Amino acid sequence: MSVDTDLRAPRRDLLGDPEVRRAIEKRDMAREELRRFERLNEALLSPNWEKVATEKEMEATKADIEKDGAPDPGRPNLITRAREERPRAIAHRDVLTQRLLKADAEAWELAYERASNDVPAVHENLEAAAEKYLAIARELDEAKNDLGRAWSRLSAVHSIARGVPSTGPEGVGLPVSVNGAPSPEAAVKELRRLIEQHYGAPTTERPIPAVRRLQVNGDRIHRVPRSVARDLERAWKRDGKRVDYVDGFPAESELPAVTS
């Protein structure tokens, strides 16, 4: 039977008064003594003590028979012994319980009497924690802005490498899916996923331009987005025209299809 729900004194480190802490420590020692006794005498204190004792007696009797061919008449009956020992165990537990409740009551009275002495300190502690929280929040906001600027620069550099003019956005915005992430860890994971999806691993190898330059029949040069270059190349060739890519990269027909 646990009496923890009946205890009133707080945990030991909640109040700063040394006498209060010693009183609570005394209460905690009484509680641990009770818990230890209950653990060691769990079978006797259980409402099902007789069933437990009966099962133990049957197991012991079986062991006697296996060993000697018959029950040992000199062995104490475990049911009888449990019946005799249970009242003592209950009484012992009751004494320990009362000792615990007394120690808790004394600790509570002292805590109640002196808790007001800690009020200024706990307010000061909260203000210090609040200032620390605000400072870290400001650092986190600035770090997120730095991440946004780094994303903007990365996007701009990749655009330029693909032949798309870009001065780089001056804002600090991040993709919607990154801003909506539930935690910084999730945000960074999503940002890395987007980078892998759109740009792949970092490399100094020049990428295929976003806008291809195609010359038809050695004449006019057409600037065509990659998303339609393959279809135009196929259509012009179907009409018997010669199509040359003059941007220094393979023809779209020689490359994997562009996926969105």
Coordinates of C-alpha atoms in Angstrom, one line a residue:
M1 CA 0.0 0.0 0.0
S2 CA 1.5 3.3 -1.1
V3 CA 1.0 6.5 0.9
D4 CA 2.7 8.8 -1.5
T5 CA -0.5 10.5 -2.5
D6 CA -1.1 11.5 1.2
L7 CA 2.3 13.3 1.5
R8 CA 2.3 17.1 1.6
A9 CA 5.9 18.3 2.0
P10 CA 7.6 19.2 -1.3
R11 CA 10.7 17.6 -2.8
R12 CA 13.9 18.4 -1.0
D13 CA 15.4 21.0 -3.5
L14 CA 12.3 23.1 -3.9
L15 CA 12.9 25.4 -0.9
G16 CA 16.2 26.8 0.2
D17 CA 15.9 26.8 4.0
P18 CA 18.5 24.3 5.4
E19 CA 16.2 23.2 8.3
V20 CA 13.3 22.6 5.8
R21 CA 15.6 20.5 3.6
R22 CA 16.8 18.4 6.5
A23 CA 13.2 17.8 7.6
I24 CA 12.3 16.7 4.0
E25 CA 15.3 14.5 3.9
K26 CA 14.2 12.8 7.1
R27 CA 10.7 12.3 5.4
D28 CA 12.4 10.9 2.3
M29 CA 14.4 8.4 4.4
A30 CA 11.3 7.2 6.1
R31 CA 9.6 6.8 2.8
E32 CA 12.5 4.8 1.4
E33 CA 12.5 2.6 4.5
L34 CA 8.8 1.9 4.0
R35 CA 9.2 1.1 0.3
R36 CA 12.1 -1.2 1.0
F37 CA 10.1 -3.1 3.6
E38 CA 7.2 -3.4 1.2
R39 CA 9.4 -4.8 -1.5
L40 CA 11.0 -7.4 0.8
N41 CA 7.6 -8.5 2.1
E42 CA 5.5 -8.1 -1.0
A43 CA 4.1 -11.7 -0.9
L44 CA 3.0 -11.4 2.8
L45 CA 1.4 -7.9 2.3
S46 CA -0.4 -8.9 -0.9
P47 CA -4.2 -9.3 -0.8
N48 CA -3.5 -12.6 -2.5
W49 CA -1.0 -13.7 0.1
E50 CA -2.8 -17.0 0.7
K51 CA -2.9 -18.0 -3.0
V52 CA 0.8 -17.1 -3.2
A53 CA 1.7 -19.2 -0.1
T54 CA -0.4 -22.1 -1.4
E55 CA 1.5 -22.1 -4.7
K56 CA 4.8 -22.0 -2.9
E57 CA 3.8 -24.8 -0.6
M58 CA 2.7 -26.9 -3.6
E59 CA 6.0 -26.3 -5.4
A60 CA 8.0 -27.2 -2.2
T61 CA 5.9 -30.4 -1.8
K62 CA 6.6 -31.4 -5.4
A63 CA 10.3 -30.8 -4.8
D64 CA 10.2 -33.0 -1.7
I65 CA 8.5 -35.8 -3.5
E66 CA 10.9 -35.6 -6.5
K67 CA 13.8 -35.8 -4.0
D68 CA 12.6 -38.2 -1.3
G69 CA 9.5 -39.8 -2.8
A70 CA 7.2 -38.2 -0.2
P71 CA 6.5 -34.8 1.4
D72 CA 9.0 -33.8 4.1
P73 CA 7.1 -34.0 7.4
G74 CA 9.8 -31.9 9.2
R75 CA 9.5 -28.9 6.8
P76 CA 7.3 -26.1 8.1
N77 CA 4.1 -25.6 6.1
L78 CA 4.5 -22.4 4.1
I79 CA 0.8 -21.6 4.2
T80 CA 0.8 -21.8 8.0
R81 CA 4.0 -19.8 8.3
A82 CA 2.6 -17.1 6.0
R83 CA -0.6 -16.9 8.1
E84 CA 1.5 -16.5 11.2
E85 CA 3.9 -13.9 9.7
R86 CA 1.4 -11.8 7.9
P87 CA 0.0 -9.9 10.9
R88 CA 3.5 -9.0 12.0
A89 CA 4.3 -7.8 8.5
I90 CA 1.2 -5.7 8.4
A91 CA 1.9 -4.2 11.9
H92 CA 5.5 -3.5 10.9
R93 CA 4.2 -1.7 7.8
D94 CA 1.7 0.3 9.8
V95 CA 4.4 1.5 12.1
L96 CA 6.6 2.6 9.2
T97 CA 3.7 4.3 7.5
Q98 CA 2.9 6.3 10.6
R99 CA 6.5 7.2 11.0
L100 CA 6.5 8.4 7.4
L101 CA 3.3 10.4 7.8
K102 CA 4.6 12.0 11.0
A103 CA 7.9 13.0 9.4
D104 CA 6.0 14.4 6.4
A105 CA 3.7 16.4 8.6
E106 CA 6.6 17.9 10.4
A107 CA 8.4 18.8 7.2
W108 CA 5.2 20.3 5.8
E109 CA 4.6 22.5 8.8
L110 CA 8.2 23.8 8.5
A111 CA 7.9 24.3 4.8
Y112 CA 4.6 26.2 5.1
E113 CA 6.1 28.4 7.8
R114 CA 9.2 29.4 5.8
A115 CA 8.2 29.2 2.2
S116 CA 7.5 32.9 2.0
N117 CA 11.2 33.5 2.6
D118 CA 11.9 32.0 -0.8
V119 CA 9.4 34.2 -2.7
P120 CA 11.9 37.0 -3.7
A121 CA 14.5 34.4 -4.8
V122 CA 12.1 32.4 -7.0
H123 CA 10.9 35.7 -8.7
E124 CA 14.5 36.6 -9.3
N125 CA 15.2 33.1 -10.6
L126 CA 12.3 33.4 -13.1
E127 CA 13.5 36.8 -14.4
A128 CA 16.9 35.4 -14.9
A129 CA 15.5 32.4 -16.8
A130 CA 13.3 34.8 -18.8
E131 CA 16.2 36.9 -19.9
K132 CA 18.2 33.9 -20.9
Y133 CA 15.2 32.6 -22.9
L134 CA 14.8 35.9 -24.7
A135 CA 18.6 36.1 -25.5
I136 CA 18.6 32.6 -26.9
A137 CA 15.4 33.4 -28.9
R138 CA 17.1 36.4 -30.4
E139 CA 20.1 34.4 -31.3
L140 CA 17.9 31.7 -32.9
D141 CA 16.0 34.4 -34.9
E142 CA 19.3 35.8 -36.2
A143 CA 20.7 32.3 -36.9
K144 CA 17.5 31.6 -38.9
N145 CA 18.0 34.8 -40.9
D146 CA 21.6 33.7 -41.6
L147 CA 20.2 30.4 -42.8
G148 CA 17.8 32.3 -45.1
R149 CA 20.6 34.5 -46.5
A150 CA 22.7 31.3 -47.1
W151 CA 19.8 29.7 -48.9
S152 CA 19.3 32.8 -51.1
R153 CA 23.0 32.9 -52.0
L154 CA 23.0 29.1 -52.8
S155 CA 20.0 29.5 -55.1
A156 CA 21.5 32.5 -56.8
V157 CA 24.9 30.8 -57.4
H158 CA 23.1 27.7 -58.9
S159 CA 21.0 29.9 -61.1
I160 CA 24.1 31.7 -62.5
A161 CA 25.8 28.4 -63.0
R162 CA 22.9 27.3 -65.1
G163 CA 23.0 30.5 -67.2
V164 CA 20.1 32.4 -65.5
P165 CA 21.1 35.9 -64.4
S166 CA 20.7 36.5 -60.7
T167 CA 22.0 39.1 -58.3
G168 CA 20.8 37.0 -55.4
P169 CA 17.7 38.0 -53.3
E170 CA 18.5 40.3 -50.4
G171 CA 15.8 38.8 -48.2
V172 CA 16.2 36.2 -45.6
G173 CA 13.2 34.1 -46.5
L174 CA 13.2 30.3 -46.6
P175 CA 11.0 27.9 -48.5
V176 CA 7.5 27.5 -47.1
S177 CA 8.1 23.8 -46.2
V178 CA 11.2 24.8 -44.2
N179 CA 9.4 27.7 -42.4
G180 CA 6.6 25.3 -41.5
A181 CA 8.8 22.7 -40.0
P182 CA 8.0 21.8 -36.3
S183 CA 11.6 22.2 -35.1
P184 CA 15.0 23.5 -36.1
E185 CA 16.2 20.0 -36.8
A186 CA 13.2 19.3 -39.0
A187 CA 13.7 22.6 -40.8
V188 CA 17.4 21.8 -41.6
K189 CA 16.5 18.3 -42.7
E190 CA 13.8 19.7 -45.1
L191 CA 16.2 22.3 -46.5
R192 CA 18.8 19.7 -47.2
R193 CA 16.2 17.6 -48.9
L194 CA 15.2 20.5 -51.2
I195 CA 18.9 21.1 -52.0
E196 CA 19.4 17.5 -52.9
Q197 CA 16.2 17.4 -55.0
H198 CA 16.9 20.6 -57.0
Y199 CA 20.7 20.9 -57.1
G200 CA 22.2 17.5 -56.1
A201 CA 25.6 17.2 -54.4
P202 CA 28.0 20.1 -54.7
T203 CA 30.4 19.9 -57.6
T204 CA 32.6 22.3 -59.7
E205 CA 31.3 20.6 -62.9
R206 CA 29.3 23.0 -65.0
P207 CA 25.6 22.0 -65.1
I208 CA 23.4 21.8 -68.1
P209 CA 22.1 25.4 -68.8
A210 CA 18.5 26.1 -67.8
V211 CA 18.1 27.8 -71.2
R212 CA 19.5 25.9 -74.2
R213 CA 20.9 27.5 -77.3
L214 CA 19.9 25.7 -80.5
Q215 CA 20.8 26.6 -84.1
V216 CA 18.5 25.3 -86.8
N217 CA 20.0 24.6 -90.3
G218 CA 23.1 26.7 -89.4
D219 CA 21.0 29.8 -89.3
R220 CA 19.1 31.4 -86.5
I221 CA 20.0 30.6 -82.8
H222 CA 17.1 29.9 -80.6
R223 CA 17.1 30.3 -76.8
V224 CA 14.9 27.6 -75.4
P225 CA 14.1 26.5 -71.9
R226 CA 15.3 22.9 -71.1
S227 CA 11.7 21.9 -70.3
V228 CA 10.7 22.3 -74.0
A229 CA 14.1 21.9 -75.8
R230 CA 13.8 18.2 -76.2
D231 CA 10.3 18.4 -77.9
L232 CA 11.4 21.3 -80.2
E233 CA 14.5 19.4 -81.2
R234 CA 12.4 16.3 -82.0
A235 CA 9.9 18.4 -84.0
W236 CA 12.5 20.2 -86.0
K237 CA 14.3 17.0 -86.8
R238 CA 11.0 15.4 -87.8
D239 CA 10.6 18.3 -90.3
G240 CA 14.1 17.4 -91.8
K241 CA 16.0 20.3 -90.2
R242 CA 19.4 20.1 -88.7
V243 CA 19.5 21.0 -85.1
D244 CA 22.8 21.9 -83.4
Y245 CA 23.3 22.8 -79.7
V246 CA 25.8 25.7 -79.6
D247 CA 26.1 26.1 -75.9
G248 CA 28.8 23.5 -75.5
F249 CA 26.7 20.8 -73.9
P250 CA 25.2 17.6 -75.3
A251 CA 21.8 17.6 -77.1
E252 CA 18.8 17.1 -74.9
S253 CA 18.1 13.9 -76.9
E254 CA 21.3 12.5 -75.5
L255 CA 20.5 13.4 -71.9
P256 CA 18.0 12.0 -69.4
A257 CA 14.6 13.7 -69.6
V258 CA 14.2 16.7 -67.4
T259 CA 11.9 16.0 -64.4
S260 CA 10.0 18.6 -62.5

